[in-house]
XYZ file of C-alpha atoms in Angstrom:
638
model
C 43.584 26.164 39.213
C 41.018 24.987 37.654
C 41.752 25.882 33.663
C 45.452 23.223 35.023
C 43.426 20.571 36.105
C 40.484 21.183 33.575
C 44.449 20.742 30.613
C 45.048 18.414 32.815
C 42.063 16.173 32.205
C 40.980 16.342 28.958
C 44.051 14.237 27.599
C 43.180 11.600 30.133
C 39.730 11.136 28.973
C 40.313 11.038 24.909
C 43.391 8.433 25.571
C 40.608 6.639 27.958
C 37.828 6.330 25.486
C 40.462 5.293 22.669
C 42.094 2.380 24.432
C 38.086 1.636 25.368
C 37.753 1.464 21.728
C 40.672 -0.486 20.858
C 40.125 -2.755 24.464
C 36.101 -3.278 23.036
C 36.536 -3.226 19.223
C 39.471 -5.841 17.694
C 37.354 -8.976 18.248
C 33.716 -6.902 16.894
C 32.953 -7.809 13.249
C 32.336 -4.210 11.282
C 29.005 -2.978 9.556
C 29.175 -4.464 5.851
C 26.988 -3.212 3.011
C 26.268 -4.365 -0.575
C 24.972 -3.164 -4.170
C 24.305 -4.674 -6.732
C 21.781 -4.192 -9.977
C 20.424 -7.118 -12.051
C 19.242 -6.776 -15.997
C 17.259 -9.571 -17.317
C 15.916 -8.988 -20.712
C 11.601 -9.568 -20.727
C 10.537 -12.924 -23.259
C 7.600 -9.205 -24.724
C 10.251 -6.771 -25.733
C 10.976 -5.645 -21.712
C 13.769 -5.684 -19.262
C 13.367 -6.368 -15.392
C 15.970 -3.882 -13.373
C 16.461 -5.203 -9.786
C 18.842 -3.364 -8.020
C 19.581 -5.034 -4.352
C 21.257 -3.554 -1.473
C 21.922 -5.527 1.383
C 23.289 -4.091 5.758
C 24.213 -5.913 7.772
C 24.583 -5.452 11.615
C 26.454 -6.827 13.809
C 25.765 -8.398 16.831
C 26.374 -6.844 19.704
C 25.460 -7.011 23.367
C 25.247 -3.197 24.959
C 21.634 -2.296 24.374
C 22.422 0.915 22.253
C 25.288 1.285 20.235
C 26.689 3.861 17.211
C 26.134 2.832 13.449
C 28.059 3.399 11.218
C 26.393 2.238 8.387
C 22.705 0.369 9.396
C 20.132 3.054 9.319
C 19.495 4.318 12.899
C 16.203 4.510 12.099
C 16.060 1.293 11.693
C 17.843 -0.091 14.456
C 15.619 1.989 17.024
C 12.172 0.911 15.101
C 13.492 -2.437 16.323
C 14.484 -1.990 20.012
C 12.353 -0.022 20.763
C 8.163 -2.452 18.677
C 11.122 -6.216 19.645
C 9.722 -6.544 15.758
C 11.865 -9.729 15.379
C 10.819 -9.662 11.168
C 8.827 -7.467 8.893
C 8.809 -6.695 5.027
C 6.839 -3.200 3.066
C 6.623 -3.188 -0.218
C 4.995 -0.171 -2.299
C 4.084 -1.481 -5.720
C 2.408 0.404 -9.288
C 1.605 -2.001 -11.334
C 1.163 -5.506 -11.542
C 3.234 -8.742 -12.294
C 2.954 -10.404 -15.192
C 3.533 -13.822 -14.329
C 3.006 -15.372 -17.873
C 5.748 -13.463 -19.263
C 7.722 -12.157 -16.500
C 8.164 -15.999 -14.577
C 7.370 -17.367 -11.518
C 9.046 -19.826 -10.748
C 12.050 -18.395 -9.684
C 13.399 -16.562 -6.647
C 13.010 -12.729 -8.094
C 9.556 -13.229 -8.560
C 8.759 -14.783 -5.330
C 10.270 -12.211 -3.418
C 9.989 -9.584 -5.305
C 5.787 -9.896 -7.476
C 4.291 -8.484 -5.022
C 0.105 -6.772 -5.170
C -0.628 -3.323 -5.506
C -0.538 -0.558 -3.285
C 1.564 -1.242 0.806
C 2.011 -4.257 1.768
C 2.590 -5.281 5.062
C 4.035 -7.570 7.583
C 6.018 -8.554 10.974
C 6.468 -10.789 13.575
C 7.320 -9.603 16.976
C 9.076 -10.970 20.140
C 6.525 -9.935 22.551
C 3.381 -11.567 24.711
C 0.497 -12.038 23.201
C -1.080 -9.775 24.628
C 1.076 -6.893 23.175
C 0.771 -7.841 19.372
C -1.572 -5.693 18.502
C -0.437 -2.744 20.355
C 3.209 -2.528 18.991
C 1.641 -3.571 15.375
C -0.468 -0.472 15.933
C 2.805 1.686 17.453
C 5.389 0.181 14.431
C 2.345 1.578 11.065
C 2.255 5.163 12.722
C 6.855 4.839 12.997
C 6.434 3.527 9.420
C 3.669 5.891 8.547
C 5.664 8.999 9.302
C 9.172 7.243 8.036
C 7.803 6.824 4.213
C 5.212 9.940 4.066
C 2.352 7.359 3.468
C -0.718 6.075 5.147
C 0.902 2.695 6.283
C -1.366 4.325 9.714
C -4.602 2.793 7.902
C -3.277 -0.300 9.218
C -3.667 -0.081 13.205
C -7.478 -0.295 12.543
C -8.242 -4.301 13.686
C -10.568 -4.060 10.041
C -7.214 -3.520 7.625
C -5.362 -6.568 9.391
C -5.168 -10.001 9.661
C -3.369 -12.235 11.970
C -2.393 -15.587 9.435
C -1.781 -18.893 10.808
C -0.248 -21.047 8.131
C -1.374 -19.801 4.687
C 0.666 -16.945 4.384
C 3.485 -19.101 4.324
C 4.910 -18.219 7.668
C 4.229 -20.142 10.499
C 4.249 -17.271 13.157
C 1.791 -17.087 16.253
C 3.020 -13.318 16.854
C 2.248 -11.980 12.436
C 0.266 -9.474 11.497
C -0.830 -8.766 8.263
C -2.612 -5.974 6.318
C -2.526 -4.425 3.166
C -3.726 -1.149 1.411
C -4.471 -1.637 -1.674
C -5.907 2.336 -2.708
C -2.270 3.445 -1.779
C -0.662 5.870 -4.268
C 3.385 4.742 -4.872
C 5.324 9.010 -5.876
C 8.233 10.008 -4.569
C 7.378 11.097 -2.353
C 8.259 7.214 -0.334
C 10.539 6.483 -2.594
C 12.654 9.932 -1.518
C 12.825 8.844 2.508
C 13.457 5.078 1.415
C 16.728 6.052 -0.881
C 18.015 8.606 2.107
C 18.266 4.552 4.908
C 20.571 3.802 1.566
C 24.818 4.604 3.093
C 25.460 6.652 -0.663
C 21.525 7.603 -0.594
C 21.668 8.614 -4.728
C 25.092 10.191 -5.118
C 26.623 7.758 -5.519
C 27.161 4.146 -6.928
C 24.577 2.178 -8.586
C 21.485 4.050 -6.937
C 22.043 6.957 -9.156
C 21.027 5.308 -11.518
C 17.478 5.667 -10.191
C 15.768 8.363 -12.548
C 12.918 9.266 -11.129
C 10.778 10.012 -14.641
C 12.367 6.439 -15.450
C 11.693 4.679 -12.562
C 7.735 6.193 -12.769
C 7.872 5.116 -16.055
C 7.625 1.971 -16.133
C 5.377 -0.785 -16.398
C 5.561 -2.146 -13.065
C 7.356 -0.961 -10.381
C 8.170 -2.226 -6.232
C 10.040 -1.144 -3.559
C 10.671 -3.297 -0.804
C 11.767 -3.911 2.550
C 12.854 -6.818 4.396
C 14.150 -6.986 7.846
C 15.646 -9.637 9.398
C 17.644 -10.586 12.693
C 20.089 -12.945 12.339
C 21.175 -14.748 15.721
C 24.707 -14.767 17.420
C 24.123 -18.020 18.531
C 26.623 -16.906 21.388
C 26.061 -16.623 25.250
C 26.359 -12.960 26.196
C 24.989 -11.493 22.543
C 22.613 -10.023 20.983
C 20.501 -10.434 17.691
C 22.369 -9.072 14.491
C 20.317 -6.999 11.894
C 20.004 -7.241 8.228
C 18.131 -5.336 6.263
C 17.448 -5.929 2.497
C 16.775 -3.048 0.076
C 15.641 -3.516 -3.029
C 13.758 -1.704 -6.721
C 12.129 -4.263 -9.394
C 11.529 -1.905 -12.209
C 10.028 -2.966 -15.988
C 11.284 -0.796 -18.388
C 10.169 -0.218 -21.948
C 12.861 0.226 -24.079
C 12.958 3.748 -26.431
C 13.362 1.998 -29.577
C 11.400 2.131 -33.309
C 9.684 -1.549 -34.377
C 10.759 -2.150 -37.483
C 9.155 -5.206 -38.067
C 11.210 -7.187 -37.658
C 11.745 -10.666 -34.749
C 14.179 -8.608 -33.114
C 14.712 -8.539 -29.498
C 15.390 -4.321 -28.968
C 18.261 -3.170 -27.601
C 19.520 -0.750 -25.191
C 22.028 -0.003 -22.549
C 21.851 1.802 -19.256
C 21.771 5.404 -20.594
C 19.056 4.805 -22.657
C 16.873 3.610 -20.305
C 17.699 5.023 -17.076
C 19.203 8.551 -18.711
C 22.159 7.774 -16.608
C 25.619 5.928 -15.999
C 27.682 4.578 -13.816
C 30.384 6.619 -12.581
C 31.634 5.063 -9.760
C 30.283 2.750 -6.657
C 30.210 3.658 -3.527
C 32.953 4.449 -1.303
C 30.965 2.468 1.824
C 30.412 -0.278 -0.124
C 32.383 -4.012 0.209
C 30.582 -5.183 -3.216
C 29.358 -3.377 -6.231
C 28.313 -5.166 -9.395
C 26.582 -5.174 -12.477
C 24.666 -9.218 -13.176
C 22.871 -9.525 -17.001
C 21.439 -12.542 -16.594
C 20.110 -14.083 -20.145
C 17.572 -17.016 -20.789
C 16.268 -19.914 -23.826
C 20.149 -20.031 -24.658
C 21.244 -22.722 -25.499
C 25.160 -22.935 -25.908
C 26.286 -19.823 -26.965
C 28.368 -17.882 -23.935
C 30.577 -15.588 -24.939
C 29.960 -12.282 -24.885
C 30.407 -11.167 -28.035
C 28.482 -14.799 -31.244
C 26.417 -13.866 -32.990
C 23.406 -13.920 -31.530
C 24.171 -11.089 -29.344
C 26.578 -8.499 -28.337
C 27.044 -7.292 -24.971
C 29.460 -3.749 -25.361
C 31.442 -5.504 -22.279
C 33.322 -7.197 -21.744
C 32.214 -9.518 -18.734
C 34.163 -10.994 -15.213
C 33.056 -13.921 -14.972
C 30.521 -15.906 -16.653
C 28.328 -18.674 -15.246
C 25.392 -20.986 -16.068
C 22.429 -22.675 -14.362
C 20.908 -25.055 -17.859
C 19.906 -22.599 -20.084
C 20.786 -19.722 -18.151
C 23.429 -18.336 -18.678
C 25.303 -14.467 -16.002
C 27.657 -12.540 -16.838
C 29.548 -9.869 -13.990
C 30.267 -7.248 -14.232
C 32.776 -5.074 -11.494
C 31.969 -2.082 -11.481
C 35.003 -0.683 -8.701
C 37.630 0.417 -11.601
C 34.668 2.326 -12.795
C 34.878 6.896 -13.312
C 33.429 9.757 -14.689
C 36.567 9.825 -17.420
C 35.192 5.985 -17.778
C 31.727 6.366 -17.040
C 29.556 2.328 -17.008
C 27.148 2.342 -19.137
C 26.748 -2.290 -20.039
C 25.177 -1.968 -22.625
C 23.159 -5.084 -25.552
C 22.602 -5.450 -29.410
C 19.861 -8.240 -31.120
C 22.047 -9.519 -33.954
C 19.130 -11.862 -34.713
C 15.959 -13.394 -33.422
C 15.758 -14.433 -30.361
C 12.049 -16.334 -28.312
C 12.308 -17.767 -24.564
C 9.063 -18.391 -22.396
C 10.228 -17.677 -18.798
C 9.237 -21.529 -16.121
C 5.624 -20.018 -14.549
C 4.846 -20.956 -11.334
C 2.487 -25.184 -11.476
C -1.247 -22.766 -11.766
C -1.715 -19.809 -12.595
C -4.635 -17.808 -10.000
C -7.013 -14.693 -11.191
C -9.784 -14.028 -9.139
C -12.990 -12.084 -10.339
C -16.212 -10.947 -8.883
C -19.476 -12.647 -10.088
C -23.364 -11.568 -10.145
C -24.895 -8.397 -10.123
C -27.456 -5.493 -8.123
C -25.892 -4.360 -4.962
C -27.212 -6.973 -2.834
C -25.011 -9.895 -2.987
C -22.428 -11.532 -5.012
C -19.566 -14.112 -4.784
C -15.797 -13.854 -5.970
C -13.970 -16.776 -7.093
C -10.437 -17.593 -7.551
C -9.977 -19.493 -11.227
C -6.575 -21.670 -10.817
C -5.203 -22.506 -14.836
C -2.885 -25.792 -15.468
C 0.843 -23.820 -16.562
C 3.281 -25.332 -19.803
C 6.346 -25.430 -17.539
C 3.681 -27.951 -14.758
C 4.746 -31.013 -16.525
C 8.338 -30.542 -16.045
C 7.873 -28.745 -12.714
C 9.315 -31.557 -9.336
C 8.626 -31.001 -5.700
C 5.254 -32.588 -6.255
C 3.830 -35.504 -3.495
C 3.784 -39.081 -4.160
C 2.936 -40.323 -0.791
C -0.661 -39.757 -1.110
C -0.952 -43.804 -2.459
C 1.815 -43.138 -4.949
C -0.615 -40.614 -6.433
C 0.679 -37.538 -7.778
C -0.251 -33.817 -6.269
C -0.074 -30.323 -6.005
C -0.706 -29.021 -3.108
C -1.505 -25.156 -3.359
C -2.422 -22.505 -0.075
C -4.971 -19.806 -0.873
C -4.856 -16.905 1.198
C -7.683 -13.953 1.747
C -8.829 -11.423 3.558
C -12.125 -10.166 3.210
C -12.901 -6.610 4.472
C -16.508 -6.592 7.534
C -18.301 -4.420 4.899
C -18.201 -7.696 2.765
C -20.090 -10.213 4.803
C -19.493 -13.365 3.280
C -21.190 -17.142 4.036
C -18.522 -19.575 4.143
C -20.778 -22.381 3.786
C -21.485 -20.955 0.484
C -18.139 -22.590 -0.593
C -17.824 -24.910 -3.317
C -15.132 -26.196 -5.618
C -14.378 -27.305 -9.022
C -12.156 -29.769 -10.789
C -12.350 -29.910 -14.029
C -15.764 -27.544 -13.870
C -17.023 -30.841 -12.457
C -17.383 -30.141 -8.693
C -16.058 -32.068 -5.616
C -17.694 -32.213 -2.949
C -15.535 -34.604 -1.053
C -12.691 -34.131 1.372
C -10.121 -34.956 -1.615
C -9.031 -31.712 -2.773
C -9.365 -28.861 0.802
C -7.093 -30.830 2.796
C -7.725 -27.659 5.447
C -9.931 -24.353 6.155
C -9.178 -22.355 8.604
C -11.984 -19.660 9.258
C -11.544 -16.479 11.345
C -15.605 -14.425 10.539
C -16.057 -10.399 10.462
C -17.322 -8.612 12.096
C -19.442 -5.569 11.614
C -16.587 -2.653 12.140
C -14.494 -4.556 14.677
C -12.165 -6.740 12.688
C -11.894 -8.407 9.410
C -12.571 -12.094 7.625
C -9.996 -14.272 7.214
C -9.451 -17.879 5.433
C -7.129 -20.465 4.563
C -6.946 -23.731 2.365
C -4.703 -26.427 1.325
C -6.399 -27.965 -1.957
C -3.944 -30.990 -2.821
C -5.096 -31.563 -6.635
C -3.985 -33.918 -9.104
C -0.542 -32.863 -11.154
C -2.819 -33.522 -14.565
C -5.498 -30.771 -13.044
C -6.070 -28.938 -16.289
C -8.039 -26.170 -14.205
C -9.440 -25.527 -10.640
C -12.724 -22.898 -9.770
C -13.165 -22.193 -6.006
C -16.657 -19.610 -5.397
C -18.115 -18.219 -2.162
C -20.983 -15.882 -1.949
C -20.888 -12.594 -0.133
C -23.746 -9.902 0.787
C -22.989 -6.449 0.451
C -22.586 -3.830 4.053
C -24.296 -0.551 4.239
C -21.176 1.386 6.034
C -22.738 4.911 7.214
C -22.593 7.659 5.932
C -19.485 9.220 8.142
C -17.285 6.344 6.760
C -17.684 6.563 2.970
C -14.391 7.361 1.081
C -14.098 10.677 -0.632
C -14.371 8.724 -4.163
C -17.189 6.615 -2.759
C -18.743 5.867 -5.501
C -15.207 3.526 -7.185
C -16.306 1.621 -5.123
C -14.424 0.011 -2.103
C -10.905 -2.563 -3.318
C -11.350 -6.536 -1.507
C -6.814 -7.129 -0.492
C -5.162 -9.756 -3.718
C -5.378 -13.394 -2.792
C -2.053 -15.084 -1.669
C -1.398 -18.326 -3.597
C 1.655 -20.159 -2.836
C 2.777 -23.874 -3.750
C 4.411 -25.366 -0.336
C 5.356 -28.180 -2.238
C 7.938 -26.156 -4.591
C 11.298 -23.617 -3.546
C 12.440 -21.516 -6.647
C 16.723 -20.949 -6.533
C 19.527 -19.993 -8.927
C 22.534 -21.978 -8.730
C 25.734 -22.004 -10.445
C 27.186 -24.960 -8.610
C 29.928 -22.438 -7.979
C 31.463 -20.730 -4.128
C 30.151 -17.227 -4.407
C 29.664 -16.469 -0.362
C 31.793 -12.926 -1.269
C 28.359 -12.366 -4.129
C 25.073 -10.833 -1.747
C 22.201 -11.221 -4.521
C 23.460 -14.446 -5.311
C 23.378 -15.734 -2.451
C 20.220 -14.541 -1.606
C 19.040 -16.516 -4.736
C 20.324 -19.736 -4.520
C 18.649 -20.213 -0.892
C 15.052 -21.603 -1.508
C 12.498 -20.086 -1.384
C 8.356 -20.406 -1.415
C 7.076 -20.367 -4.815
C 4.137 -17.919 -4.332
C 1.457 -15.489 -6.528
C -0.875 -12.693 -5.739
C -4.207 -12.696 -7.546
C -5.566 -9.207 -9.070
C -7.356 -6.494 -6.586
C -11.088 -6.667 -6.201
C -13.460 -3.284 -6.798
C -16.891 -3.984 -5.307
C -19.492 -1.854 -5.509
C -21.451 -1.377 -2.892
C -24.923 0.893 -2.430
C -23.887 5.055 -1.714
C -25.999 7.124 -0.311
C -27.077 10.489 -1.746
C -23.301 12.917 -0.533
C -26.186 16.356 -1.360
C -28.832 15.743 0.707
C -27.202 16.669 3.491
C -26.620 19.660 2.497
C -31.115 20.441 0.712
C -31.330 19.304 4.444
C -29.245 21.569 6.537
C -30.253 24.703 3.957
C -34.178 24.179 4.528
C -33.635 24.178 8.194
C -31.695 26.946 8.172
C -34.649 27.999 6.006
C -37.277 27.363 8.397
C -35.314 28.465 11.762
C -34.596 31.308 10.042
C -37.859 32.085 9.624
C -39.669 31.486 12.120
C -37.157 33.635 14.409
C -37.048 36.685 12.668
C -40.608 36.489 13.087
C -40.464 36.231 16.782
C -37.736 38.746 17.007
C -40.574 40.838 15.265
C -42.968 40.601 17.415
C -41.352 40.499 20.726
C -39.954 43.734 19.944
C -42.963 45.924 17.875
C -44.014 48.520 20.066
C -48.243 49.016 20.244
C -47.940 52.737 20.748
C -45.934 54.550 18.717
C -47.689 52.211 15.521
C -51.084 53.458 17.068
C -49.799 57.110 16.671
C -48.323 56.529 13.874
C -51.386 55.854 12.307
C -53.768 58.263 13.909
C -51.039 61.229 12.010
C -51.298 59.535 8.699
C -55.612 59.273 8.970
C -55.217 63.344 9.227
C -53.108 63.940 7.265
C -55.118 62.014 4.801
C -58.794 63.302 6.306
C -60.358 66.765 4.066
C -59.091 69.859 5.042
C -62.705 71.993 5.464
C -63.814 69.196 7.610
C -60.870 68.834 9.298
C -61.507 73.010 10.069
C -65.346 72.140 10.650
C -63.842 69.864 14.056
C -61.170 71.939 15.128
C -63.595 74.778 14.857
C -66.265 72.814 17.000
C -63.828 71.215 19.148
C -63.337 74.886 20.346
C -66.654 76.122 20.590
C -66.875 73.214 22.901
C -63.507 74.016 24.504
C -62.478 70.324 24.164
C -59.477 69.094 21.995
C -60.305 68.446 18.702
C -60.593 64.891 17.779
C -61.493 62.774 14.571
C -63.753 59.215 15.729
C -63.035 57.772 11.965
C -59.531 58.046 12.189
C -59.509 56.224 15.857
C -61.659 53.624 15.225
C -59.935 52.884 11.109
C -56.531 53.111 13.711
C -58.231 50.260 15.500
C -59.115 48.679 13.159
C -56.124 47.919 11.092
C -55.175 47.609 15.075
C -56.817 44.698 15.108
C -55.660 43.105 11.832
C -52.536 43.564 11.997
C -52.599 42.120 15.315
C -54.414 39.300 14.214
C -52.099 38.403 11.068
C -48.835 38.455 12.877
C -50.890 35.621 15.647
C -51.543 33.837 12.759
C -48.219 33.772 11.014
C -46.286 33.060 14.048
C -48.596 29.963 14.612
C -47.706 29.289 11.382
C -44.149 28.956 11.725
C -44.743 27.469 14.639
C -46.460 24.109 13.809
C -44.181 24.103 10.641
C -41.026 24.103 13.010
C -42.669 21.350 15.416
C -43.520 19.244 11.948
C -39.473 19.112 10.842
C -38.264 18.385 14.243
C -41.342 16.397 15.259
C -40.243 13.746 11.684
C -36.793 14.877 10.991
C -35.920 13.390 14.262
C -34.457 9.888 14.585
C -36.848 7.959 16.144
């Protein structure tokens, strides 16, 4: 009977689930995934490769749901920690703003500081922001096999207000400049992709090819997309990008020709097909500095594959290749061969920023930021002409100072064209958060307004070096301590790449079309601090153990010694040394008198030796006890 009921109920449950899926899933927007690769020759004979993957999850009216393409681990982070927006980057090498560009969408969004950078905006009450941040760092640390959990300490993160470029009162920012980037971080990052690195464009990510580059940065950006309808939650947009700067394997022949290359020579692999789960898979080639050469075969260069579309923006051409038709028999291997010498320059930010240390010694010093005008300064738009008709360039400076670098904010000095500026015409706004010893790091946000004709500007601030407890030093303390990179942003300048065509079906170009804030990161500073002699604890432990061994050894020897046995031993020893004739006479005399044989001389000698031994033992015990008491007195902190 039970089997009959079960046989009838199972088909009914399956039919009901199918009907509910049709009813509720007919109007549901499906998840979308797209992949793309942008290749760009650089003026210094290198090649830029930018992988971009976009994964969209539509809004849902249910608290928990099953994801087909969107990674479940990221969705759980959003739901558990109430993350509104987040960005995580792993970077090795420093972006060269002079040769690789600083005023385009690619460099503004993907030129990151060395090490690990994490910032997040939470949708929780103010009292729970720090707790959510700490939990998020632990979760990301386990997810990406990195030391991101070191950012949980209040001395490792800050809460910027406006200097970071995003106005959010629930924003937390942290950086780990010394974090090493390796394949252990790239493998979990690739596992978030639907096809991982097995198929599609992601199959080009050969580990040796990626990590031999001059610069590589893997980035993960998560944002929430509002649905605008009541009863529906927010959708999720996950962007994963990998930016690599490679040197083509070509021999320099002494000519000014740019090196020729192909996908197989750069990555050691070819594209044998797109990811079957991707909605779009495209490869882009961006050529800059061209006047009228838009053909894929011309007198200046030649492409190995004919592009599907060609777009143009001023002197920049974009060649679009669709890899849907590629297969194992006909793989896609884009190649570029130069025929004539070509020189061009990438557009730079209004001011080039660099940071360095001043002073000497282990007591105090100064931090300086130098801003130099670039060649493209006069061509930039977006200047502020509302200040009495005067042309100005606004720049925001955001810096974080560890607590062991005690900054004196009243020593801030600003120099414009090597002349000190004491008025408030340059410094328009400043926000300072002093550090607390072993509790929180310091932060400084500044808004500068410089004239457009400025050649150079410098900012300096003095600091004292603090002292750390011996437990707070890292294993390589003699190497120095890192100060995270400073962020320089220009709020009046935004970069975009607009080809004046409908690009809604091309996610990467749609992203570049959006205006992004122009910003750049400075160098990481290495500050040497006073380090103790780490061999001293070993010496202290050694001499302490030696003194205690002598003390307790002598004490135990004195407590366990038997005086009677020693006296009998000494008597027998003295008797053996006495002459035979004298011993016979003493025995004969004792027998006549009827008394036992005794040896007065041996007894006196034994008593004398026993007294001498007792005095020596007592002197040793007193000496050792005195030394131990003196050592204990001077070694104890008063």
